[in-house]
PDB file of C-alpha atoms and ligand atoms in Angstrom:
ATOM      1  CA  THR A   1     111.826  85.654 -28.737  1.00  0.00           C
ATOM      2  CA  ASP A   2     112.555  88.913 -30.569  1.00  0.00           C
ATOM      3  CA  LEU A   3     115.572  89.086 -32.869  1.00  0.00           C
ATOM      4  CA  TYR A   4     118.180  91.841 -33.028  1.00  0.00           C
ATOM      5  CA  ALA A   5     121.679  92.136 -34.505  1.00  0.00           C
ATOM      6  CA  VAL A   6     124.600  94.452 -35.000  1.00  0.00           C
ATOM      7  CA  VAL A   7     126.154  94.655 -38.470  1.00  0.00           C
ATOM      8  CA  GLY A   8     129.575  96.003 -39.381  1.00  0.00           C
ATOM      9  CA  ASP A   9     132.981  95.034 -40.689  1.00  0.00           C
ATOM     10  CA  PRO A  10     135.003  93.979 -38.742  1.00  0.00           C
ATOM     11  CA  ILE A  11     132.471  92.696 -36.206  1.00  0.00           C
ATOM     12  CA  ALA A  12     134.004  89.572 -34.613  1.00  0.00           C
ATOM     13  CA  HIS A  13     135.221  91.393 -31.501  1.00  0.00           C
ATOM     14  CA  SER A  14     132.051  93.408 -30.986  1.00  0.00           C
ATOM     15  CA  LYS A  15     131.001  93.716 -27.329  1.00  0.00           C
ATOM     16  CA  SER A  16     127.432  94.569 -28.309  1.00  0.00           C
ATOM     17  CA  PRO A  17     125.999  91.004 -28.070  1.00  0.00           C
ATOM     18  CA  THR A  18     127.307  90.701 -24.506  1.00  0.00           C
ATOM     19  CA  ILE A  19     126.071  94.182 -23.565  1.00  0.00           C
ATOM     20  CA  HIS A  20     122.548  93.486 -24.872  1.00  0.00           C
ATOM     21  CA  ARG A  21     122.462  90.042 -23.263  1.00  0.00           C
ATOM     22  CA  LEU A  22     123.259  91.673 -19.905  1.00  0.00           C
ATOM     23  CA  PHE A  23     120.589  94.342 -20.495  1.00  0.00           C
ATOM     24  CA  ALA A  24     118.023  91.658 -21.383  1.00  0.00           C
ATOM     25  CA  GLU A  25     118.833  89.609 -18.271  1.00  0.00           C
ATOM     26  CA  GLN A  26     118.692  92.699 -16.075  1.00  0.00           C
ATOM     27  CA  THR A  27     115.263  93.747 -17.367  1.00  0.00           C
ATOM     28  CA  GLY A  28     113.746  90.302 -18.104  1.00  0.00           C
ATOM     29  CA  GLN A  29     113.383  90.728 -21.865  1.00  0.00           C
ATOM     30  CA  ASP A  30     112.947  87.737 -24.183  1.00  0.00           C
ATOM     31  CA  MET A  31     115.343  88.577 -26.991  1.00  0.00           C
ATOM     32  CA  VAL A  32     118.392  87.394 -28.929  1.00  0.00           C
ATOM     33  CA  TYR A  33     121.116  89.716 -30.249  1.00  0.00           C
ATOM     34  CA  GLU A  34     123.832  88.561 -32.679  1.00  0.00           C
ATOM     35  CA  ALA A  35     126.848  90.157 -34.372  1.00  0.00           C
ATOM     36  CA  ILE A  36     126.815  89.713 -38.149  1.00  0.00           C
ATOM     37  CA  ARG A  37     129.541  90.761 -40.567  1.00  0.00           C
ATOM     38  CA  ILE A  38     128.388  92.125 -43.911  1.00  0.00           C
ATOM     39  CA  ASP A  39     130.553  93.392 -46.712  1.00  0.00           C
ATOM     40  CA  SER A  40     128.730  95.651 -49.030  1.00  0.00           C
ATOM     41  CA  ASP A  41     128.074  98.742 -51.053  1.00  0.00           C
ATOM     42  CA  GLN A  42     124.717 100.512 -50.733  1.00  0.00           C
ATOM     43  CA  THR A  43     122.902  97.984 -52.975  1.00  0.00           C
ATOM     44  CA  THR A  44     124.078  94.996 -50.969  1.00  0.00           C
ATOM     45  CA  PHE A  45     123.447  96.822 -47.704  1.00  0.00           C
ATOM     46  CA  ASP A  46     119.847  97.480 -48.773  1.00  0.00           C
ATOM     47  CA  HIS A  47     119.461  93.836 -49.781  1.00  0.00           C
ATOM     48  CA  GLU A  48     120.838  92.554 -46.461  1.00  0.00           C
ATOM     49  CA  MET A  49     118.444  94.810 -44.544  1.00  0.00           C
ATOM     50  CA  ALA A  50     115.487  93.576 -46.602  1.00  0.00           C
ATOM     51  CA  ILE A  51     116.409  90.019 -45.583  1.00  0.00           C
ATOM     52  CA  PHE A  52     116.548  90.939 -41.874  1.00  0.00           C
ATOM     53  CA  LYS A  53     113.132  92.528 -42.242  1.00  0.00           C
ATOM     54  CA  MET A  54     111.683  89.440 -43.944  1.00  0.00           C
ATOM     55  CA  GLN A  55     113.084  87.253 -41.187  1.00  0.00           C
ATOM     56  CA  GLY A  56     111.158  89.297 -38.650  1.00  0.00           C
ATOM     57  CA  TYR A  57     114.038  91.077 -36.920  1.00  0.00           C
ATOM     58  CA  LYS A  58     112.810  93.906 -34.698  1.00  0.00           C
ATOM     59  CA  GLY A  59     115.892  96.083 -34.851  1.00  0.00           C
ATOM     60  CA  ILE A  60     119.481  96.401 -36.036  1.00  0.00           C
ATOM     61  CA  ASN A  61     122.523  98.293 -34.800  1.00  0.00           C
ATOM     62  CA  ILE A  62     124.884  99.551 -37.440  1.00  0.00           C
ATOM     63  CA  THR A  63     128.561 100.176 -36.778  1.00  0.00           C
ATOM     64  CA  VAL A  64     131.698 101.068 -38.758  1.00  0.00           C
ATOM     65  CA  PRO A  65     131.733 101.464 -41.733  1.00  0.00           C
ATOM     66  CA  TYR A  66     127.994 101.421 -42.516  1.00  0.00           C
ATOM     67  CA  LYS A  67     126.474 104.309 -40.548  1.00  0.00           C
ATOM     68  CA  LEU A  68     126.128 106.411 -43.674  1.00  0.00           C
ATOM     69  CA  ASN A  69     124.615 103.512 -45.661  1.00  0.00           C
ATOM     70  CA  ALA A  70     122.128 103.143 -42.819  1.00  0.00           C
ATOM     71  CA  PHE A  71     121.351 106.851 -42.968  1.00  0.00           C
ATOM     72  CA  GLU A  72     120.516 106.453 -46.664  1.00  0.00           C
ATOM     73  CA  TYR A  73     118.436 103.312 -46.111  1.00  0.00           C
ATOM     74  CA  ALA A  74     116.107 104.561 -43.347  1.00  0.00           C
ATOM     75  CA  ASP A  75     112.511 105.459 -44.321  1.00  0.00           C
ATOM     76  CA  GLU A  76     112.266 107.918 -41.421  1.00  0.00           C
ATOM     77  CA  LEU A  77     114.926 109.647 -39.344  1.00  0.00           C
ATOM     78  CA  THR A  78     114.856 110.974 -35.804  1.00  0.00           C
ATOM     79  CA  PRO A  79     115.975 114.619 -35.470  1.00  0.00           C
ATOM     80  CA  ARG A  80     119.238 113.540 -33.847  1.00  0.00           C
ATOM     81  CA  ALA A  81     120.017 111.099 -36.692  1.00  0.00           C
ATOM     82  CA  GLN A  82     119.293 113.897 -39.157  1.00  0.00           C
ATOM     83  CA  GLN A  83     121.693 116.220 -37.299  1.00  0.00           C
ATOM     84  CA  ALA A  84     124.390 113.555 -37.057  1.00  0.00           C
ATOM     85  CA  HIS A  85     123.971 112.563 -40.711  1.00  0.00           C
ATOM     86  CA  ALA A  86     124.580 108.985 -39.573  1.00  0.00           C
ATOM     87  CA  VAL A  87     122.442 106.118 -38.241  1.00  0.00           C
ATOM     88  CA  ASN A  88     123.500 103.482 -35.705  1.00  0.00           C
ATOM     89  CA  THR A  89     120.080 102.059 -34.811  1.00  0.00           C
ATOM     90  CA  PHE A  90     117.158 100.798 -36.902  1.00  0.00           C
ATOM     91  CA  VAL A  91     113.717 100.091 -35.538  1.00  0.00           C
ATOM     92  CA  PHE A  92     111.745  97.815 -37.885  1.00  0.00           C
ATOM     93  CA  GLN A  93     108.295  99.238 -37.215  1.00  0.00           C
ATOM     94  CA  GLU A  94     104.932  97.428 -37.366  1.00  0.00           C
ATOM     95  CA  ASP A  95     103.910  99.351 -40.491  1.00  0.00           C
ATOM     96  CA  GLY A  96     106.995  98.038 -42.310  1.00  0.00           C
ATOM     97  CA  ARG A  97     108.815 101.337 -42.294  1.00  0.00           C
ATOM     98  CA  VAL A  98     112.363 101.551 -40.977  1.00  0.00           C
ATOM     99  CA  LEU A  99     113.126 104.252 -38.407  1.00  0.00           C
ATOM    100  CA  GLY A 100     116.770 105.344 -38.267  1.00  0.00           C
ATOM    101  CA  ASP A 101     118.152 106.838 -35.061  1.00  0.00           C
ATOM    102  CA  ASN A 102     121.562 107.823 -33.753  1.00  0.00           C
ATOM    103  CA  THR A 103     122.187 107.018 -30.088  1.00  0.00           C
ATOM    104  CA  ASP A 104     125.961 107.686 -30.011  1.00  0.00           C
ATOM    105  CA  GLY A 105     125.717 111.284 -28.813  1.00  0.00           C
ATOM    106  CA  VAL A 106     123.145 110.599 -26.107  1.00  0.00           C
ATOM    107  CA  GLY A 107     125.159 107.562 -25.022  1.00  0.00           C
ATOM    108  CA  LEU A 108     128.225 109.741 -24.549  1.00  0.00           C
ATOM    109  CA  MET A 109     126.283 112.470 -22.741  1.00  0.00           C
ATOM    110  CA  ASN A 110     124.654 109.977 -20.372  1.00  0.00           C
ATOM    111  CA  ASP A 111     128.036 108.444 -19.573  1.00  0.00           C
ATOM    112  CA  ILE A 112     129.520 111.870 -18.814  1.00  0.00           C
ATOM    113  CA  THR A 113     126.606 113.279 -16.828  1.00  0.00           C
ATOM    114  CA  GLN A 114     125.518 110.105 -15.006  1.00  0.00           C
ATOM    115  CA  ASN A 115     128.398 107.644 -14.699  1.00  0.00           C
ATOM    116  CA  ALA A 116     131.146 110.281 -14.452  1.00  0.00           C
ATOM    117  CA  ALA A 117     128.772 112.600 -12.512  1.00  0.00           C
ATOM    118  CA  PHE A 118     129.970 115.616 -14.515  1.00  0.00           C
ATOM    119  CA  GLU A 119     127.511 118.437 -15.135  1.00  0.00           C
ATOM    120  CA  ILE A 120     127.972 119.992 -18.598  1.00  0.00           C
ATOM    121  CA  SER A 121     125.757 123.048 -18.132  1.00  0.00           C
ATOM    122  CA  GLY A 122     127.914 126.179 -17.802  1.00  0.00           C
ATOM    123  CA  LYS A 123     131.175 124.339 -18.559  1.00  0.00           C
ATOM    124  CA  SER A 124     133.768 125.005 -21.266  1.00  0.00           C
ATOM    125  CA  VAL A 125     134.285 122.178 -23.746  1.00  0.00           C
ATOM    126  CA  LEU A 126     137.162 121.413 -26.123  1.00  0.00           C
ATOM    127  CA  ILE A 127     136.430 118.876 -28.843  1.00  0.00           C
ATOM    128  CA  LEU A 128     139.288 117.336 -30.810  1.00  0.00           C
ATOM    129  CA  GLY A 129     138.362 116.023 -34.258  1.00  0.00           C
ATOM    130  CA  ALA A 130     135.703 116.890 -36.801  1.00  0.00           C
ATOM    131  CA  GLY A 131     134.835 113.558 -38.399  1.00  0.00           C
ATOM    132  CA  GLY A 132     131.773 111.370 -38.235  1.00  0.00           C
ATOM    133  CA  ALA A 133     132.166 110.598 -34.543  1.00  0.00           C
ATOM    134  CA  VAL A 134     132.186 114.278 -33.556  1.00  0.00           C
ATOM    135  CA  GLN A 135     129.317 115.155 -35.878  1.00  0.00           C
ATOM    136  CA  GLY A 136     127.104 112.784 -33.905  1.00  0.00           C
ATOM    137  CA  ILE A 137     127.809 114.301 -30.493  1.00  0.00           C
ATOM    138  CA  LEU A 138     127.509 118.047 -31.136  1.00  0.00           C
ATOM    139  CA  GLU A 139     123.734 118.341 -31.039  1.00  0.00           C
ATOM    140  CA  PRO A 140     123.255 116.397 -27.767  1.00  0.00           C
ATOM    141  CA  LEU A 141     126.217 118.259 -26.249  1.00  0.00           C
ATOM    142  CA  LEU A 142     124.897 121.712 -27.141  1.00  0.00           C
ATOM    143  CA  ALA A 143     121.474 120.766 -25.774  1.00  0.00           C
ATOM    144  CA  LEU A 144     123.097 120.542 -22.314  1.00  0.00           C
ATOM    145  CA  ASN A 145     124.082 124.246 -22.417  1.00  0.00           C
ATOM    146  CA  PRO A 146     127.859 124.364 -22.079  1.00  0.00           C
ATOM    147  CA  SER A 147     129.252 127.908 -21.652  1.00  0.00           C
ATOM    148  CA  LEU A 148     131.458 127.624 -24.742  1.00  0.00           C
ATOM    149  CA  VAL A 149     132.605 124.988 -27.227  1.00  0.00           C
ATOM    150  CA  HIS A 150     135.818 124.982 -29.236  1.00  0.00           C
ATOM    151  CA  ILE A 151     136.288 122.410 -32.008  1.00  0.00           C
ATOM    152  CA  ALA A 152     139.876 121.742 -33.108  1.00  0.00           C
ATOM    153  CA  ASN A 153     140.935 119.455 -35.911  1.00  0.00           C
ATOM    154  CA  ARG A 154     144.058 118.497 -37.896  1.00  0.00           C
ATOM    155  CA  THR A 155     142.285 119.830 -40.993  1.00  0.00           C
ATOM    156  CA  ALA A 156     141.101 123.212 -39.682  1.00  0.00           C
ATOM    157  CA  GLU A 157     138.572 123.680 -42.467  1.00  0.00           C
ATOM    158  CA  ARG A 158     136.541 120.654 -41.394  1.00  0.00           C
ATOM    159  CA  ALA A 159     136.307 122.046 -37.851  1.00  0.00           C
ATOM    160  CA  LEU A 160     135.213 125.461 -39.125  1.00  0.00           C
ATOM    161  CA  LYS A 161     132.536 123.928 -41.370  1.00  0.00           C
ATOM    162  CA  LEU A 162     131.198 121.820 -38.521  1.00  0.00           C
ATOM    163  CA  GLY A 163     131.090 124.815 -36.161  1.00  0.00           C
ATOM    164  CA  GLU A 164     129.112 126.811 -38.692  1.00  0.00           C
ATOM    165  CA  ARG A 165     126.553 124.038 -39.125  1.00  0.00           C
ATOM    166  CA  PHE A 166     125.487 124.051 -35.500  1.00  0.00           C
ATOM    167  CA  SER A 167     123.743 127.104 -34.137  1.00  0.00           C
ATOM    168  CA  SER A 168     123.363 127.267 -30.402  1.00  0.00           C
ATOM    169  CA  GLN A 169     122.967 129.600 -27.434  1.00  0.00           C
ATOM    170  CA  CYS A 170     126.624 129.109 -26.556  1.00  0.00           C
ATOM    171  CA  PRO A 171     129.581 130.447 -28.555  1.00  0.00           C
ATOM    172  CA  ILE A 172     131.131 127.825 -30.853  1.00  0.00           C
ATOM    173  CA  THR A 173     134.616 128.495 -32.192  1.00  0.00           C
ATOM    174  CA  ALA A 174     136.853 126.302 -34.331  1.00  0.00           C
ATOM    175  CA  SER A 175     140.477 126.025 -35.442  1.00  0.00           C
ATOM    176  CA  GLY A 176     143.382 123.806 -36.404  1.00  0.00           C
ATOM    177  CA  TRP A 177     145.741 122.439 -33.714  1.00  0.00           C
ATOM    178  CA  GLN A 178     147.814 125.647 -33.606  1.00  0.00           C
ATOM    179  CA  ASP A 179     145.043 128.082 -32.736  1.00  0.00           C
ATOM    180  CA  ILE A 180     143.373 126.402 -29.780  1.00  0.00           C
ATOM    181  CA  PRO A 181     142.818 129.014 -27.028  1.00  0.00           C
ATOM    182  CA  GLU A 182     145.577 128.510 -24.423  1.00  0.00           C
ATOM    183  CA  GLN A 183     143.183 128.156 -21.522  1.00  0.00           C
ATOM    184  CA  PRO A 184     142.068 125.279 -19.351  1.00  0.00           C
ATOM    185  CA  PHE A 185     138.808 123.603 -20.447  1.00  0.00           C
ATOM    186  CA  ASP A 186     136.452 121.839 -18.059  1.00  0.00           C
ATOM    187  CA  LEU A 187     135.740 119.016 -20.493  1.00  0.00           C
ATOM    188  CA  ILE A 188     138.060 117.775 -23.238  1.00  0.00           C
ATOM    189  CA  ILE A 189     136.747 115.148 -25.637  1.00  0.00           C
ATOM    190  CA  ASN A 190     139.045 113.350 -28.055  1.00  0.00           C
ATOM    191  CA  GLY A 191     136.885 112.401 -31.031  1.00  0.00           C
ATOM    192  CA  THR A 192     139.780 111.847 -33.448  1.00  0.00           C
ATOM    193  CA  SER A 193     140.761 108.337 -34.435  1.00  0.00           C
ATOM    194  CA  ALA A 194     144.412 109.121 -33.572  1.00  0.00           C
ATOM    195  CA  SER A 195     144.461 106.884 -30.471  1.00  0.00           C
ATOM    196  CA  LEU A 196     143.784 103.912 -32.750  1.00  0.00           C
ATOM    197  CA  ASP A 197     147.185 104.514 -34.360  1.00  0.00           C
ATOM    198  CA  ASN A 198     148.724 105.262 -30.974  1.00  0.00           C
ATOM    199  CA  LYS A 199     149.144 108.902 -31.971  1.00  0.00           C
ATOM    200  CA  LEU A 200     148.474 112.104 -30.021  1.00  0.00           C
ATOM    201  CA  PRO A 201     146.911 115.276 -31.392  1.00  0.00           C
ATOM    202  CA  PRO A 202     149.792 117.789 -31.086  1.00  0.00           C
ATOM    203  CA  ILE A 203     148.193 120.163 -28.589  1.00  0.00           C
ATOM    204  CA  SER A 204     149.403 122.004 -25.500  1.00  0.00           C
ATOM    205  CA  THR A 205     148.773 120.534 -22.037  1.00  0.00           C
ATOM    206  CA  ALA A 206     147.647 124.054 -21.035  1.00  0.00           C
ATOM    207  CA  VAL A 207     144.101 123.017 -22.006  1.00  0.00           C
ATOM    208  CA  ILE A 208     143.924 120.631 -19.026  1.00  0.00           C
ATOM    209  CA  CYS A 209     143.534 121.657 -15.390  1.00  0.00           C
ATOM    210  CA  GLN A 210     143.115 119.536 -12.303  1.00  0.00           C
ATOM    211  CA  ASN A 211     139.313 119.757 -12.426  1.00  0.00           C
ATOM    212  CA  SER A 212     139.104 118.755 -16.091  1.00  0.00           C
ATOM    213  CA  LEU A 213     137.351 115.653 -17.292  1.00  0.00           C
ATOM    214  CA  VAL A 214     139.392 114.250 -20.179  1.00  0.00           C
ATOM    215  CA  TYR A 215     137.409 111.825 -22.333  1.00  0.00           C
ATOM    216  CA  ASP A 216     138.731 109.631 -25.138  1.00  0.00           C
ATOM    217  CA  MET A 217     135.961 108.205 -27.319  1.00  0.00           C
ATOM    218  CA  MET A 218     138.251 105.232 -28.067  1.00  0.00           C
ATOM    219  CA  TYR A 219     138.766 102.406 -25.643  1.00  0.00           C
ATOM    220  CA  GLY A 220     140.910  99.321 -25.332  1.00  0.00           C
ATOM    221  CA  LYS A 221     142.292  96.890 -22.773  1.00  0.00           C
ATOM    222  CA  GLU A 222     144.808  99.513 -21.622  1.00  0.00           C
ATOM    223  CA  PRO A 223     144.300 103.264 -21.109  1.00  0.00           C
ATOM    224  CA  THR A 224     144.750 105.060 -24.445  1.00  0.00           C
ATOM    225  CA  ILE A 225     147.822 107.148 -25.266  1.00  0.00           C
ATOM    226  CA  PHE A 226     145.617 110.256 -24.935  1.00  0.00           C
ATOM    227  CA  MET A 227     144.488 109.300 -21.421  1.00  0.00           C
ATOM    228  CA  ASN A 228     148.104 108.696 -20.366  1.00  0.00           C
ATOM    229  CA  TRP A 229     149.144 112.057 -21.813  1.00  0.00           C
ATOM    230  CA  ALA A 230     146.442 113.843 -19.797  1.00  0.00           C
ATOM    231  CA  LYS A 231     147.260 112.036 -16.542  1.00  0.00           C
ATOM    232  CA  GLN A 232     150.916 112.848 -16.928  1.00  0.00           C
ATOM    233  CA  ALA A 233     150.152 116.538 -17.451  1.00  0.00           C
ATOM    234  CA  GLN A 234     147.583 116.759 -14.624  1.00  0.00           C
ATOM    235  CA  PRO A 235     147.675 113.753 -12.277  1.00  0.00           C
ATOM    236  CA  ASN A 236     144.503 114.964 -10.521  1.00  0.00           C
ATOM    237  CA  CYS A 237     142.324 115.325 -13.595  1.00  0.00           C
ATOM    238  CA  GLN A 238     139.635 112.741 -14.298  1.00  0.00           C
ATOM    239  CA  VAL A 239     140.196 110.570 -17.385  1.00  0.00           C
ATOM    240  CA  ARG A 240     137.705 108.243 -19.009  1.00  0.00           C
ATOM    241  CA  ASP A 241     137.704 106.053 -22.101  1.00  0.00           C
ATOM    242  CA  GLY A 242     134.900 105.323 -24.572  1.00  0.00           C
ATOM    243  CA  LEU A 243     133.627 102.079 -23.050  1.00  0.00           C
ATOM    244  CA  GLY A 244     130.964 104.040 -21.163  1.00  0.00           C
ATOM    245  CA  MET A 245     129.874 105.618 -24.436  1.00  0.00           C
ATOM    246  CA  LEU A 246     129.663 102.211 -26.113  1.00  0.00           C
ATOM    247  CA  VAL A 247     127.460 100.853 -23.318  1.00  0.00           C
ATOM    248  CA  GLY A 248     125.514 104.135 -23.240  1.00  0.00           C
ATOM    249  CA  GLN A 249     124.634 104.087 -26.940  1.00  0.00           C
ATOM    250  CA  ALA A 250     123.573 100.450 -26.535  1.00  0.00           C
ATOM    251  CA  ALA A 251     121.350 101.361 -23.571  1.00  0.00           C
ATOM    252  CA  GLU A 252     119.641 104.046 -25.625  1.00  0.00           C
ATOM    253  CA  ALA A 253     119.049 101.616 -28.532  1.00  0.00           C
ATOM    254  CA  PHE A 254     117.689  99.058 -26.034  1.00  0.00           C
ATOM    255  CA  PHE A 255     115.320 101.711 -24.683  1.00  0.00           C
ATOM    256  CA  LEU A 256     114.110 102.489 -28.181  1.00  0.00           C
ATOM    257  CA  TRP A 257     113.401  98.814 -28.861  1.00  0.00           C
ATOM    258  CA  ARG A 258     112.108  97.640 -25.483  1.00  0.00           C
ATOM    259  CA  GLY A 259     110.864 100.794 -23.733  1.00  0.00           C
ATOM    260  CA  ILE A 260     113.042 100.114 -20.682  1.00  0.00           C
ATOM    261  CA  ARG A 261     116.253 101.939 -19.744  1.00  0.00           C
ATOM    262  CA  PRO A 262     118.807  99.457 -18.418  1.00  0.00           C
ATOM    263  CA  GLU A 263     121.329 100.305 -15.722  1.00  0.00           C
ATOM    264  CA  THR A 264     124.753 100.804 -17.348  1.00  0.00           C
ATOM    265  CA  GLN A 265     127.375 101.182 -14.590  1.00  0.00           C
ATOM    266  CA  ARG A 266     127.486  97.479 -13.676  1.00  0.00           C
ATOM    267  CA  VAL A 267     127.524  96.481 -17.347  1.00  0.00           C
ATOM    268  CA  ILE A 268     130.527  98.767 -17.959  1.00  0.00           C
ATOM    269  CA  GLU A 269     132.339  97.140 -15.042  1.00  0.00           C
ATOM    270  CA  PHE A 270     131.521  93.635 -16.310  1.00  0.00           C
ATOM    271  CA  ILE A 271     132.741  94.339 -19.864  1.00  0.00           C
ATOM    272  CA  ARG A 272     135.889  95.992 -18.470  1.00  0.00           C
ATOM    273  CA  LYS A 273     136.892  92.722 -16.816  1.00  0.00           C
ATOM    274  CA  LEU A 274     136.496  90.565 -19.941  1.00  0.00           C
TER     275      LEU A 274
HETATM  276  P1  ATR B   1     135.240 108.920 -37.468  1.00  0.00           P
HETATM  277  O1  ATR B   1     133.924 108.425 -37.996  1.00  0.00           O
HETATM  278  O2  ATR B   1     135.955 107.951 -36.581  1.00  0.00           O
HETATM  279  O3  ATR B   1     135.141 110.281 -36.861  1.00  0.00           O
HETATM  280  P2  ATR B   1     136.489 110.177 -39.730  1.00  0.00           P
HETATM  281  O4  ATR B   1     135.234 110.825 -40.153  1.00  0.00           O
HETATM  282  O5  ATR B   1     137.426 109.632 -40.750  1.00  0.00           O
HETATM  283  O6  ATR B   1     136.195 108.976 -38.763  1.00  0.00           O
HETATM  284  O7  ATR B   1     137.283 111.217 -38.806  1.00  0.00           O
HETATM  285  C1  ATR B   1     138.510 110.921 -38.193  1.00  0.00           C
HETATM  286  C2  ATR B   1     138.923 112.115 -37.361  1.00  0.00           C
HETATM  287  O8  ATR B   1     140.176 111.841 -36.704  1.00  0.00           O
HETATM  288  C3  ATR B   1     139.166 113.382 -38.165  1.00  0.00           C
HETATM  289  O9  ATR B   1     138.892 114.491 -37.351  1.00  0.00           O
HETATM  290  C4  ATR B   1     140.665 113.264 -38.483  1.00  0.00           C
HETATM  291  O10 ATR B   1     141.287 114.492 -38.794  1.00  0.00           O
HETATM  292  P3  ATR B   1     141.228 115.073 -40.307  1.00  0.00           P
HETATM  293  O11 ATR B   1     139.864 115.680 -40.472  1.00  0.00           O
HETATM  294  O12 ATR B   1     142.303 116.083 -40.353  1.00  0.00           O
HETATM  295  O13 ATR B   1     141.470 113.902 -41.216  1.00  0.00           O
HETATM  296  C5  ATR B   1     141.173 112.737 -37.167  1.00  0.00           C
HETATM  297  N1  ATR B   1     142.445 111.992 -37.248  1.00  0.00           N
HETATM  298  C6  ATR B   1     142.664 110.792 -37.805  1.00  0.00           C
HETATM  299  N2  ATR B   1     143.948 110.409 -37.646  1.00  0.00           N
HETATM  300  C7  ATR B   1     144.555 111.396 -36.955  1.00  0.00           C
HETATM  301  C8  ATR B   1     145.889 111.603 -36.462  1.00  0.00           C
HETATM  302  N3  ATR B   1     146.852 110.700 -36.660  1.00  0.00           N
HETATM  303  N4  ATR B   1     146.156 112.739 -35.795  1.00  0.00           N
HETATM  304  C9  ATR B   1     145.187 113.643 -35.588  1.00  0.00           C
HETATM  305  N5  ATR B   1     143.907 113.521 -36.023  1.00  0.00           N
HETATM  306  C10 ATR B   1     143.610 112.412 -36.695  1.00  0.00           C
END
């Protein structure tokens, strides 16, 4: 039996053990996956990881607030982890070295393109937020060739900096809330943490049209305040919360560890009912 775990703080309500158990059952893998809370600075984080390694763990997922600690700890980084400047998955390799990857962006893209059946190529994209969560999705998003990307953030400067960091074939613009182009976007992604506080980014509903896909990276038992706002403005638009992204990033980590890509749609539906 191979051992895996997710570490974070808080971690008690993590869905990851259930998600990976379902993946393992689905694909016949002999593995155990636990959720473990650690509280630490970089030194303690490093120490905890050394213990996992000694105990023979094969891989670790890292969630809030340790993705940057994980980035620092990794011996090697995948290109997408390097771009994201954050690590959510470790592979403890045979040679003893720790590979750090970031599967958040690919998880989101797979959920959008496969489960929501939305093709990103040629589409206009509005991204709200410029924090860690958004940093991780830009590279995988741009790889799918949208026609244009606008990044808007409460602190405009952070959006501008982020836009400058990513070169791409498509135009990337950035602004504060006030200067978002007043045009409908095909895809709108809320990557702010505002929904957590039940707050809305103060933006015009003119950015949504009836063909838009409106995606909130947060999820909860009920639709988020952002999803409700979008539905009210455009009852025909498609809204989606971040549960598909959560399952998607897990599927990509599972693939990295086990070499098999699990089916995610049924797992999303199962977790939704819990
Ligand atoms: P995360 O890793 O979740 O992205 P983060 O790096 O702290 O966390 O980023 C949080 C993001 O949500 C930022 O874009 C932040 O805007 P600022 O850069 O202006 O701080 C945004 N955010 C947080 N609370 C918000 C709120 N109440 N309204 C709008 N945006 C908010």
